[in-house]
Amino acid sequence: MEIVAVYPGSFDPVTYGHLDIIQRGLAIFGQLTVAVAHNPHKSPLFSLKERREMLEAVLDRDPRIEVDDFDGLLIDYAQRKGARVILRGLRALSDFEYEFQMALMNRRQDNSIETLFMMTGETCSFLSSKLIKEIASMGGSVKGLVPDLVAERLKAKFLNLKEGG
Ligand code: ADP
């Protein structure tokens, strides 16, 4: 039976760390929905539309991948999608506590949906959207850490913010 998985996150913006998890996830799951969380309380740098656009642009045209977004409870969304699995990536110990709490809370709400963790790729362990934004905001190079299109969007975004746009 084909397993449907949801990979939720802020993707603000998408990095090679995310893309690595998606590629490896596709080797296991029959359908993978990359679900962009609205997350207004996190004050994302990029709008929901921009985050989705970047994902759509950099992901392979593979019929097994879908880009979507969701608001509200992740577990409700996963149920609506008919997902069996919530896929998350793990980098360092620092990711663990939050992920652990969230996985247990989600299981409490629906124990038929499993949260599965995939270890980061060895070249991606230090990579986070937050760090990428910090580097880009100070004019540093993020080449090789995010797709070129994302690097360009970051540059344009910070230039725009600087100019008060
Ligand atoms: P969130 O705000 O939900 O943490 P992120 O976009 O930061 O959203 O991350 C989405 C998921 O991808 C999380 O499970 C996160 O741990 C994972 N992730 C992000 N960067 C990496 C990376 N470099 N390697 C492995 N997993 C990652």
mmCIF file of C-alpha atoms and ligand atoms in Angstrom:
data_model
loop_
_atom_site.group_PDB
_atom_site.id
_atom_site.type_symbol
_atom_site.label_atom_id
_atom_site.label_comp_id
_atom_site.label_asym_id
_atom_site.label_seq_id
_atom_site.Cartn_x
_atom_site.Cartn_y
_atom_site.Cartn_z
ATOM 1 C CA MET A 1 0.000 0.000 0.000
ATOM 2 C CA GLU A 2 1.196 3.462 -0.871
ATOM 3 C CA ILE A 3 2.089 5.507 2.220
ATOM 4 C CA VAL A 4 1.074 9.154 2.195
ATOM 5 C CA ALA A 5 3.321 11.472 4.197
ATOM 6 C CA VAL A 6 3.122 15.129 5.102
ATOM 7 C CA TYR A 7 6.345 17.111 5.567
ATOM 8 C CA PRO A 8 5.369 20.282 7.432
ATOM 9 C CA GLY A 9 7.522 23.312 8.127
ATOM 10 C CA SER A 10 7.963 27.039 7.794
ATOM 11 C CA PHE A 11 10.338 26.756 4.815
ATOM 12 C CA ASP A 12 11.338 30.383 5.356
ATOM 13 C CA PRO A 13 13.110 29.859 2.985
ATOM 14 C CA VAL A 14 13.674 26.330 1.675
ATOM 15 C CA THR A 15 17.296 25.137 2.063
ATOM 16 C CA TYR A 16 19.289 22.164 0.789
ATOM 17 C CA GLY A 17 18.630 20.632 4.223
ATOM 18 C CA HIS A 18 14.900 20.515 3.454
ATOM 19 C CA LEU A 19 15.502 19.271 -0.092
ATOM 20 C CA ASP A 20 17.657 16.437 1.212
ATOM 21 C CA ILE A 21 14.859 15.272 3.526
ATOM 22 C CA ILE A 22 12.344 15.498 0.667
ATOM 23 C CA GLN A 23 14.524 13.481 -1.734
ATOM 24 C CA ARG A 24 15.167 10.786 0.821
ATOM 25 C CA GLY A 25 11.531 10.761 1.853
ATOM 26 C CA LEU A 26 10.531 10.065 -1.722
ATOM 27 C CA ALA A 27 12.527 6.851 -1.644
ATOM 28 C CA ILE A 28 10.174 5.615 1.068
ATOM 29 C CA PHE A 29 6.764 7.219 0.634
ATOM 30 C CA GLY A 30 4.365 6.940 -2.269
ATOM 31 C CA GLN A 31 3.109 10.501 -1.866
ATOM 32 C CA LEU A 32 4.786 13.404 -0.098
ATOM 33 C CA THR A 33 3.016 16.657 0.608
ATOM 34 C CA VAL A 34 5.328 19.506 1.524
ATOM 35 C CA ALA A 35 3.058 21.587 3.725
ATOM 36 C CA VAL A 36 3.973 25.197 4.399
ATOM 37 C CA ALA A 37 2.712 26.376 7.769
ATOM 38 C CA HIS A 38 1.115 29.807 7.821
ATOM 39 C CA ASN A 39 2.857 30.504 11.165
ATOM 40 C CA PRO A 40 2.004 34.188 11.517
ATOM 41 C CA HIS A 41 3.323 34.177 15.111
ATOM 42 C CA LYS A 42 6.780 33.318 13.798
ATOM 43 C CA SER A 43 6.785 36.512 11.674
ATOM 44 C CA PRO A 44 8.294 34.856 8.630
ATOM 45 C CA LEU A 45 10.600 36.849 6.376
ATOM 46 C CA PHE A 46 8.861 35.573 3.251
ATOM 47 C CA SER A 47 5.109 35.585 2.756
ATOM 48 C CA LEU A 48 3.291 32.295 2.469
ATOM 49 C CA LYS A 49 2.968 32.857 -1.269
ATOM 50 C CA GLU A 50 6.700 33.499 -1.645
ATOM 51 C CA ARG A 51 7.645 30.435 0.425
ATOM 52 C CA ARG A 52 5.369 28.244 -1.679
ATOM 53 C CA GLU A 53 6.625 29.739 -4.927
ATOM 54 C CA MET A 54 10.252 29.037 -4.045
ATOM 55 C CA LEU A 55 9.464 25.433 -3.113
ATOM 56 C CA GLU A 56 7.513 24.884 -6.303
ATOM 57 C CA ALA A 57 10.329 26.355 -8.360
ATOM 58 C CA VAL A 58 13.099 24.233 -6.864
ATOM 59 C CA LEU A 59 11.323 20.910 -6.461
ATOM 60 C CA ASP A 60 11.491 18.345 -9.232
ATOM 61 C CA ARG A 61 8.376 17.931 -11.298
ATOM 62 C CA ASP A 62 7.549 14.626 -9.659
ATOM 63 C CA PRO A 63 3.889 13.588 -9.508
ATOM 64 C CA ARG A 64 4.526 12.141 -6.042
ATOM 65 C CA ILE A 65 5.372 15.571 -4.604
ATOM 66 C CA GLU A 66 2.753 18.170 -3.803
ATOM 67 C CA VAL A 67 3.277 21.635 -2.313
ATOM 68 C CA ASP A 68 0.451 22.869 -0.128
ATOM 69 C CA ASP A 69 -0.082 25.093 2.896
ATOM 70 C CA PHE A 70 -2.044 24.800 6.081
ATOM 71 C CA ASP A 71 -3.332 26.829 8.966
ATOM 72 C CA GLY A 72 -4.400 25.510 12.345
ATOM 73 C CA LEU A 73 -3.553 22.149 13.828
ATOM 74 C CA LEU A 74 -1.115 19.973 11.924
ATOM 75 C CA ILE A 75 -2.877 16.793 12.987
ATOM 76 C CA ASP A 76 -6.191 18.014 11.540
ATOM 77 C CA TYR A 77 -4.429 18.823 8.306
ATOM 78 C CA ALA A 78 -2.684 15.432 8.193
ATOM 79 C CA GLN A 79 -6.056 13.736 8.697
ATOM 80 C CA ARG A 80 -7.623 15.738 5.883
ATOM 81 C CA LYS A 81 -4.771 14.627 3.617
ATOM 82 C CA GLY A 82 -5.242 10.989 4.565
ATOM 83 C CA ALA A 83 -1.613 10.880 5.742
ATOM 84 C CA ARG A 84 -0.195 7.978 7.753
ATOM 85 C CA VAL A 85 3.052 9.767 8.462
ATOM 86 C CA ILE A 86 4.259 13.201 9.531
ATOM 87 C CA LEU A 87 7.846 13.516 8.354
ATOM 88 C CA ARG A 88 10.302 15.713 10.244
ATOM 89 C CA GLY A 89 14.036 16.243 10.009
ATOM 90 C CA LEU A 90 16.434 16.126 12.950
ATOM 91 C CA ARG A 91 19.707 17.964 13.050
ATOM 92 C CA ALA A 92 21.137 18.373 16.508
ATOM 93 C CA LEU A 93 20.135 17.595 20.028
ATOM 94 C CA SER A 94 18.677 21.096 20.142
ATOM 95 C CA ASP A 95 15.932 20.026 17.707
ATOM 96 C CA PHE A 96 15.030 17.051 19.820
ATOM 97 C CA GLU A 97 13.083 18.457 22.741
ATOM 98 C CA TYR A 98 10.636 20.485 20.697
ATOM 99 C CA GLU A 99 10.180 17.708 18.154
ATOM 100 C CA PHE A 100 9.671 15.158 20.910
ATOM 101 C CA GLN A 101 6.932 17.240 22.553
ATOM 102 C CA MET A 102 5.222 17.903 19.278
ATOM 103 C CA ALA A 103 5.314 14.251 18.192
ATOM 104 C CA LEU A 104 3.809 13.100 21.492
ATOM 105 C CA MET A 105 1.141 15.774 21.417
ATOM 106 C CA ASN A 106 0.195 14.851 17.870
ATOM 107 C CA ARG A 107 0.046 11.160 18.750
ATOM 108 C CA ARG A 108 -2.233 11.968 21.667
ATOM 109 C CA GLN A 109 -4.621 13.563 19.230
ATOM 110 C CA ASP A 110 -4.470 10.789 16.666
ATOM 111 C CA ASN A 111 -2.441 7.674 17.345
ATOM 112 C CA SER A 112 -2.933 6.322 13.844
ATOM 113 C CA ILE A 113 -0.601 8.981 12.425
ATOM 114 C CA GLU A 114 3.096 8.376 13.131
ATOM 115 C CA THR A 115 5.726 11.093 13.257
ATOM 116 C CA LEU A 116 8.893 9.790 11.613
ATOM 117 C CA PHE A 117 12.255 11.514 11.944
ATOM 118 C CA MET A 118 14.940 11.490 9.347
ATOM 119 C CA MET A 119 18.502 12.307 10.350
ATOM 120 C CA THR A 120 19.992 15.248 8.558
ATOM 121 C CA GLY A 121 22.364 14.613 5.663
ATOM 122 C CA GLU A 122 25.969 14.940 6.854
ATOM 123 C CA THR A 123 26.534 18.048 4.749
ATOM 124 C CA CYS A 124 23.343 19.707 6.020
ATOM 125 C CA SER A 125 23.630 19.306 9.783
ATOM 126 C CA PHE A 126 24.534 22.955 10.382
ATOM 127 C CA LEU A 127 21.976 24.305 7.940
ATOM 128 C CA SER A 128 18.901 26.137 9.118
ATOM 129 C CA SER A 129 16.645 28.734 7.514
ATOM 130 C CA LYS A 130 17.335 30.983 10.498
ATOM 131 C CA LEU A 131 21.106 30.910 9.969
ATOM 132 C CA ILE A 132 20.687 31.416 6.237
ATOM 133 C CA LYS A 133 18.607 34.537 6.883
ATOM 134 C CA GLU A 134 21.184 35.879 9.332
ATOM 135 C CA ILE A 135 24.027 35.428 6.858
ATOM 136 C CA ALA A 136 22.051 36.880 3.956
ATOM 137 C CA SER A 137 20.866 39.854 6.017
ATOM 138 C CA MET A 138 24.494 40.825 6.566
ATOM 139 C CA GLY A 139 25.376 40.465 2.921
ATOM 140 C CA GLY A 140 27.151 37.102 3.284
ATOM 141 C CA SER A 141 27.112 34.408 0.651
ATOM 142 C CA VAL A 142 24.655 31.542 0.991
ATOM 143 C CA LYS A 143 25.708 29.922 -2.258
ATOM 144 C CA GLY A 144 25.719 26.156 -2.028
ATOM 145 C CA LEU A 145 23.469 26.199 1.033
ATOM 146 C CA VAL A 146 20.254 27.099 -0.757
ATOM 147 C CA PRO A 147 19.298 26.816 -4.437
ATOM 148 C CA ASP A 148 20.471 29.799 -6.541
ATOM 149 C CA LEU A 149 16.926 31.055 -6.964
ATOM 150 C CA VAL A 150 16.496 31.219 -3.185
ATOM 151 C CA ALA A 151 19.843 33.002 -2.774
ATOM 152 C CA GLU A 152 18.649 35.603 -5.299
ATOM 153 C CA ARG A 153 15.303 36.037 -3.550
ATOM 154 C CA LEU A 154 17.080 36.523 -0.216
ATOM 155 C CA LYS A 155 19.334 39.163 -1.695
ATOM 156 C CA ALA A 156 16.410 41.003 -3.232
ATOM 157 C CA LYS A 157 14.368 40.773 -0.034
ATOM 158 C CA PHE A 158 17.073 42.275 2.177
ATOM 159 C CA LEU A 159 17.853 44.967 -0.367
ATOM 160 C CA ASN A 160 14.183 45.814 -0.460
ATOM 161 C CA LEU A 161 13.919 45.919 3.331
ATOM 162 C CA LYS A 162 16.997 48.137 3.544
ATOM 163 C CA GLU A 163 15.443 50.555 1.085
ATOM 164 C CA GLY A 164 12.345 50.600 3.232
ATOM 165 C CA GLY A 165 10.229 48.730 0.693
HETATM 166 P P1 ADP B 1 9.634 24.533 11.516
HETATM 167 O O1 ADP B 1 9.348 25.971 11.774
HETATM 168 O O2 ADP B 1 8.437 23.664 11.490
HETATM 169 O O3 ADP B 1 10.767 23.953 12.345
HETATM 170 P P2 ADP B 1 11.487 24.476 9.297
HETATM 171 O O4 ADP B 1 11.246 24.946 7.921
HETATM 172 O O5 ADP B 1 12.553 25.177 10.073
HETATM 173 O O6 ADP B 1 10.091 24.534 9.992
HETATM 174 O O7 ADP B 1 11.834 22.929 9.281
HETATM 175 C C1 ADP B 1 10.933 21.974 8.788
HETATM 176 C C2 ADP B 1 11.470 20.604 9.117
HETATM 177 O O8 ADP B 1 12.686 20.393 8.419
HETATM 178 C C3 ADP B 1 11.813 20.404 10.595
HETATM 179 O O9 ADP B 1 11.522 19.063 10.942
HETATM 180 C C4 ADP B 1 13.288 20.656 10.655
HETATM 181 O O10 ADP B 1 13.898 19.984 11.743
HETATM 182 C C5 ADP B 1 13.704 20.063 9.317
HETATM 183 N N1 ADP B 1 14.965 20.638 8.850
HETATM 184 C C6 ADP B 1 15.253 21.921 8.591
HETATM 185 N N2 ADP B 1 16.541 22.060 8.188
HETATM 186 C C7 ADP B 1 17.078 20.811 8.186
HETATM 187 C C8 ADP B 1 18.363 20.257 7.897
HETATM 188 N N3 ADP B 1 19.385 21.051 7.548
HETATM 189 N N4 ADP B 1 18.531 18.924 8.013
HETATM 190 C C9 ADP B 1 17.506 18.143 8.411
HETATM 191 N N5 ADP B 1 16.263 18.578 8.705
HETATM 192 C C10 ADP B 1 16.055 19.899 8.608
#
